[in-house]
Short mmCIF file of C-alpha atoms in Angstrom, two decimals:
data_model
loop_
_atom_site.label_atom_id
_atom_site.label_comp_id
_atom_site.label_asym_id
_atom_site.label_seq_id
_atom_site.Cartn_x
_atom_site.Cartn_y
_atom_site.Cartn_z
CA MET A 1 -33.82 22.61 74.78
CA LEU A 2 -32.32 25.82 77.33
CA GLN A 3 -33.01 24.10 80.94
CA ASP A 4 -30.60 21.78 79.38
CA THR A 5 -28.00 24.70 79.08
CA LEU A 6 -28.55 25.59 83.27
CA ALA A 7 -28.17 21.89 84.16
CA ALA A 8 -25.61 21.31 83.45
CA LEU A 9 -23.92 25.07 84.13
CA ARG A 10 -25.69 23.84 88.36
CA LYS A 11 -23.38 20.06 87.85
CA GLN A 12 -20.52 21.00 86.73
CA ALA A 13 -19.94 24.21 88.25
CA PRO A 14 -16.96 25.96 86.64
CA LEU A 15 -13.88 27.85 87.07
CA ILE A 16 -14.36 31.39 84.86
CA HIS A 17 -11.21 33.36 85.55
CA CYS A 18 -12.33 37.14 84.58
CA ILE A 19 -10.11 39.60 83.84
CA THR A 20 -12.84 42.70 84.16
CA ASN A 21 -12.97 45.54 84.96
CA TYR A 22 -12.68 46.94 88.11
CA VAL A 23 -15.96 48.61 88.32
CA THR A 24 -17.70 45.45 88.29
CA ALA A 25 -16.22 42.86 89.11
CA ASN A 26 -17.65 41.79 92.53
CA ASP A 27 -21.08 41.83 90.82
CA CYS A 28 -19.65 39.52 88.56
CA ALA A 29 -17.62 37.03 91.12
CA ASN A 30 -21.09 37.27 92.57
CA LEU A 31 -22.44 36.76 89.53
CA LEU A 32 -21.04 33.42 89.08
CA LEU A 33 -21.38 32.50 92.32
CA ALA A 34 -25.41 32.71 91.96
CA CYS A 35 -24.70 30.09 88.71
CA GLY A 36 -23.25 27.68 90.32
CA ALA A 37 -20.50 28.79 89.07
CA SER A 38 -16.76 29.38 90.26
CA PRO A 39 -15.23 33.06 89.86
CA VAL A 40 -11.69 34.03 89.65
CA MET A 41 -10.28 37.79 88.87
CA ALA A 42 -6.37 37.63 87.88
CA ASP A 43 -5.28 40.53 86.09
CA ASP A 44 -1.16 39.95 86.39
CA PRO A 45 0.48 39.61 84.01
CA ALA A 46 2.92 37.56 85.69
CA GLU A 47 -0.26 34.54 86.85
CA ALA A 48 -2.62 35.11 84.03
CA ALA A 49 -1.63 32.87 82.08
CA GLU A 50 -1.59 29.52 85.20
CA ILE A 51 -4.68 30.85 86.51
CA ALA A 52 -6.33 30.00 82.66
CA ALA A 53 -4.50 27.45 82.93
CA GLN A 54 -6.66 25.88 86.03
CA SER A 55 -9.71 27.38 84.51
CA GLN A 56 -12.62 26.54 82.53
CA GLY A 57 -13.57 29.51 81.14
CA LEU A 58 -12.72 32.88 79.98
CA LEU A 59 -14.27 35.71 80.52
CA LEU A 60 -11.79 39.09 78.47
CA ASN A 61 -13.84 42.73 79.37
CA LEU A 62 -11.72 46.09 78.21
CA GLY A 63 -14.05 48.21 80.67
CA THR A 64 -11.17 49.87 82.82
CA LEU A 65 -8.36 48.51 80.09
CA ASN A 66 -5.20 49.61 81.45
CA GLN A 67 -1.42 48.81 79.97
CA CYS A 68 -1.54 46.01 82.64
CA THR A 69 -3.70 43.95 81.87
CA ILE A 70 -4.10 44.09 78.10
CA PRO A 71 -0.76 41.39 78.40
CA ALA A 72 -2.92 39.58 80.95
CA MET A 73 -5.20 39.60 78.17
CA LEU A 74 -2.99 38.03 75.29
CA ALA A 75 -0.89 34.94 78.00
CA ALA A 76 -4.34 33.88 79.52
CA GLY A 77 -6.09 33.79 76.18
CA ARG A 78 -3.50 32.27 74.33
CA GLN A 79 -3.21 29.75 77.45
CA ALA A 80 -7.26 29.57 77.17
CA ASN A 81 -6.45 28.50 73.38
CA ALA A 82 -4.28 25.84 74.01
CA LEU A 83 -6.44 24.17 76.44
CA GLY A 84 -9.97 24.57 73.93
CA LEU A 85 -11.33 26.70 76.82
CA PRO A 86 -13.96 28.95 76.18
CA VAL A 87 -12.97 32.01 75.83
CA VAL A 88 -15.82 35.17 76.11
CA LEU A 89 -15.02 39.18 74.95
CA ASP A 90 -16.58 41.24 76.41
CA PRO A 91 -16.12 44.82 73.82
CA VAL A 92 -17.22 47.94 76.76
CA GLY A 93 -16.30 50.59 75.50
CA ALA A 94 -15.26 50.18 71.41
CA GLY A 95 -14.81 52.51 69.13
CA ALA A 96 -14.32 55.51 72.00
CA SER A 97 -10.93 55.65 72.16
CA ARG A 98 -8.03 54.62 70.56
CA LEU A 99 -6.35 52.00 72.52
CA ARG A 100 -10.22 50.76 73.07
CA SER A 101 -10.38 50.23 69.81
CA GLU A 102 -6.54 49.34 68.53
CA THR A 103 -6.60 46.18 71.76
CA ALA A 104 -9.69 44.84 70.76
CA ALA A 105 -8.90 44.18 67.23
CA MET A 106 -5.86 43.47 68.50
CA LEU A 107 -7.29 40.08 70.36
CA LEU A 108 -9.68 39.94 67.62
CA SER A 109 -6.67 39.18 65.47
CA GLU A 110 -4.46 37.23 68.17
CA LEU A 111 -7.05 35.48 69.59
CA ARG A 112 -9.83 33.33 68.82
CA PHE A 113 -14.06 33.80 70.57
CA ALA A 114 -15.11 31.04 71.84
CA ALA A 115 -17.97 34.73 72.02
CA ILE A 116 -18.71 38.36 71.16
CA ARG A 117 -20.67 39.91 73.35
CA GLY A 118 -21.57 43.98 73.31
CA ASN A 119 -23.77 46.10 72.56
CA SER A 120 -25.06 47.35 68.95
CA SER A 121 -22.55 49.95 68.66
CA GLU A 122 -19.67 48.32 70.04
CA ILE A 123 -20.23 45.15 67.88
CA LYS A 124 -20.29 47.56 65.45
CA ALA A 125 -16.81 49.90 66.69
CA LEU A 126 -15.15 45.71 65.55
CA ALA A 127 -16.56 45.20 62.77
CA THR A 128 -16.26 49.11 60.80
CA GLY A 129 -13.49 50.71 62.83
CA SER A 130 -16.51 53.26 63.48
CA SER A 131 -16.35 55.43 66.78
CA ALA A 132 -20.69 55.58 67.29
CA THR A 133 -20.07 54.83 70.54
CA ARG A 134 -21.04 56.92 74.33
CA GLY A 135 -18.82 55.90 77.11
CA VAL A 136 -19.39 52.61 77.81
CA ASP A 137 -23.10 53.24 76.68
CA ALA A 138 -25.02 52.13 74.07
CA ALA A 139 -25.74 54.78 70.67
CA LEU A 140 -29.12 54.86 69.14
CA SER A 141 -29.31 52.12 66.40
CA ASP A 142 -31.24 53.39 63.05
CA GLN A 143 -31.22 49.85 61.88
CA ALA A 144 -34.02 47.45 61.32
CA PRO A 145 -34.50 44.37 63.22
CA GLU A 146 -33.75 41.72 59.96
CA ASP A 147 -31.15 44.23 59.51
CA ALA A 148 -28.93 44.08 63.00
CA LEU A 149 -30.01 40.57 62.32
CA GLY A 150 -28.61 40.21 58.79
CA PHE A 151 -25.17 41.96 60.13
CA ALA A 152 -25.43 39.71 63.12
CA GLN A 153 -24.68 36.97 61.29
CA GLU A 154 -21.81 38.56 59.21
CA ALA A 155 -20.33 39.07 62.31
CA SER A 156 -20.07 35.91 63.43
CA ARG A 157 -19.42 33.53 60.26
CA ARG A 158 -16.48 36.65 60.78
CA TRP A 159 -15.64 36.48 63.74
CA GLY A 160 -16.03 32.47 63.98
CA ALA A 161 -18.36 33.00 67.09
CA VAL A 162 -21.28 33.79 68.21
CA VAL A 163 -21.70 36.24 68.89
CA ALA A 164 -23.93 38.00 70.56
CA LEU A 165 -25.84 41.41 70.04
CA THR A 166 -27.79 43.08 72.62
CA GLY A 167 -30.19 45.87 72.77
CA PRO A 168 -34.09 46.50 72.94
CA ILE A 169 -33.81 42.78 71.23
CA ASP A 170 -31.05 41.21 72.06
CA ILE A 171 -30.16 39.45 69.01
CA VAL A 172 -27.93 35.78 69.44
CA ALA A 173 -25.81 34.38 66.18
CA HIS A 174 -23.91 31.59 64.55
CA GLY A 175 -22.99 31.44 61.58
CA THR A 176 -26.24 31.35 59.55
CA GLN A 177 -28.38 30.58 63.00
CA ALA A 178 -29.68 32.56 64.95
CA CYS A 179 -31.99 33.07 68.44
CA LEU A 180 -34.49 36.08 68.93
CA ILE A 181 -34.83 37.26 72.64
CA GLN A 182 -37.11 39.23 74.48
CA ASN A 183 -36.53 38.58 78.31
CA GLY A 184 -35.75 41.72 80.05
CA HIS A 185 -36.75 44.93 82.32
CA PRO A 186 -35.18 49.32 81.15
CA MET A 187 -34.23 49.46 85.11
CA MET A 188 -31.14 46.85 83.49
CA GLY A 189 -29.93 50.33 82.23
CA ARG A 190 -29.66 51.88 85.69
CA VAL A 191 -27.41 48.78 87.34
CA THR A 192 -23.75 49.62 86.35
CA GLY A 193 -22.58 46.30 85.25
CA THR A 194 -25.30 44.08 83.71
CA GLY A 195 -23.61 43.37 81.23
CA CYS A 196 -20.20 42.67 82.22
CA GLN A 197 -21.99 40.57 84.67
CA LEU A 198 -24.08 38.51 81.28
CA SER A 199 -20.97 38.24 79.92
CA ALA A 200 -19.48 36.67 83.32
CA LEU A 201 -22.26 34.35 82.57
CA THR A 202 -21.63 33.60 78.88
CA ALA A 203 -18.82 32.16 79.52
CA ALA A 204 -19.54 30.08 82.73
CA PHE A 205 -22.95 28.67 80.47
CA LEU A 206 -21.01 27.90 77.37
CA ALA A 207 -17.88 26.09 79.84
CA ALA A 208 -21.10 23.98 81.04
CA ASN A 209 -22.17 23.26 78.03
CA PRO A 210 -19.07 23.23 74.53
CA GLY A 211 -20.93 21.21 72.34
CA ALA A 212 -23.92 23.66 71.58
CA PRO A 213 -22.54 27.82 71.99
CA LEU A 214 -25.25 28.90 70.15
CA GLU A 215 -27.98 27.26 72.74
CA ALA A 216 -25.51 28.28 76.12
CA VAL A 217 -25.44 31.40 75.04
CA SER A 218 -28.82 31.99 73.99
CA ALA A 219 -29.91 30.68 77.39
CA ALA A 220 -27.65 32.94 79.34
CA VAL A 221 -28.98 36.97 77.15
CA CYS A 222 -32.21 34.53 78.74
CA ALA A 223 -31.52 34.10 82.20
CA MET A 224 -30.21 37.34 82.87
CA GLY A 225 -32.96 38.61 81.18
CA LEU A 226 -35.75 36.89 83.29
CA CYS A 227 -33.63 37.60 86.31
CA GLY A 228 -34.06 41.56 85.59
CA GLU A 229 -37.68 40.37 85.91
CA ILE A 230 -37.94 38.26 88.83
CA ALA A 231 -35.46 40.87 90.47
CA HIS A 232 -38.38 43.96 90.03
CA ARG A 233 -40.89 42.75 91.07
CA ARG A 234 -39.69 41.88 94.06
CA LEU A 235 -39.14 45.85 94.43
CA GLY A 236 -40.40 46.65 97.24
CA ARG A 237 -41.47 50.42 97.05
CA LEU A 238 -38.97 52.50 98.37
CA GLU A 239 -36.03 50.00 96.79
CA GLY A 240 -34.37 51.81 94.03
CA ASN A 241 -31.84 50.48 91.39
CA ILE A 242 -28.63 49.82 94.18
CA ALA A 243 -32.13 47.20 95.33
CA TYR A 244 -33.34 45.58 92.56
CA ARG A 245 -29.08 44.92 91.94
CA GLY A 246 -28.74 42.76 94.66
CA ARG A 247 -31.96 41.05 93.73
CA ILE A 248 -30.59 40.13 90.67
CA ILE A 249 -28.50 38.51 92.19
CA ASP A 250 -31.29 35.66 94.05
CA ALA A 251 -32.82 35.53 91.31
CA LEU A 252 -30.39 33.53 89.74
CA TYR A 253 -29.41 31.94 92.79
CA ARG A 254 -32.57 31.03 92.84
CA LEU A 255 -33.53 30.59 88.95
CA THR A 256 -34.21 26.29 88.18
CA PRO A 257 -33.90 25.23 85.14
CA GLU A 258 -38.01 24.65 84.47
CA ARG A 259 -38.26 28.28 85.42
CA LEU A 260 -34.94 29.46 82.15
CA ALA A 261 -37.59 27.88 80.08
CA ALA A 262 -41.07 28.69 81.67
CA GLY A 263 -39.73 32.19 81.64
CA ALA A 264 -37.24 33.13 78.99
CA LYS A 265 -38.85 34.28 76.09
CA ALA A 266 -36.45 32.89 73.10
CA ARG A 267 -37.31 31.84 69.29
CA PHE A 268 -35.00 30.33 67.99
CA LEU A 269 -34.89 31.14 63.49
CA PRO A 270 -34.21 28.66 60.73
CA PRO A 271 -30.28 28.03 59.42
CA GLN A 272 -30.13 31.08 56.39
CA SER A 273 -28.74 30.79 54.02
CA THR A 274 -25.58 32.68 52.50
#
């Protein structure tokens, strides 16, 4: 199942339009190239819709939000919606400032998203309007795993999108369906932008697998986490987080569908009644 989504991604090589933050734009572009997709980073409002029309998927990332990128996100998102292209929202730091919270709420009201990926505090801020975030880092969650699962599924139904709630145990929810994932390594938190890269990867998997949104997003989450594990095993004794960043991208470049299937720690749950 998961291996098929990666095989489709390698075969189709979709062009992914990223309006993302300048801290991680280069890493997101290289990660997309590593998975077999092609990146385009265009955030000027004058061309955003035109670029979106030439792409197969769109990522909107709030990481370094500013007054120029907001209209570009709207223009690109509307064009992608009109063409039926998957749009992914990464609400980086939602709840940390009024601008971020209001922009995220506006995007949710104006656009249709195929997937929303964030940590527990970001998704909670989107759903409740609370401010439980520390910058772009995840706040400590006091939710039991079953409560977090129910929350993710409720948010998915509310927004009509796959919700990927990432943390020690990643939860991918699509309506009444869900997948629990335990891939990854703690050192991924020492590299700026692994979450942003995952969101870009999610857009690529969705673009190549339009008929299987839950499986596509789950495969993206598994692939990113698995590559974090592989990269850590390959680190030299004197290497640190900069080398680790590159090894994650290298691991994705070399990842095969068969290795993804063998290394994915994913459990698909039976549909829950509403």
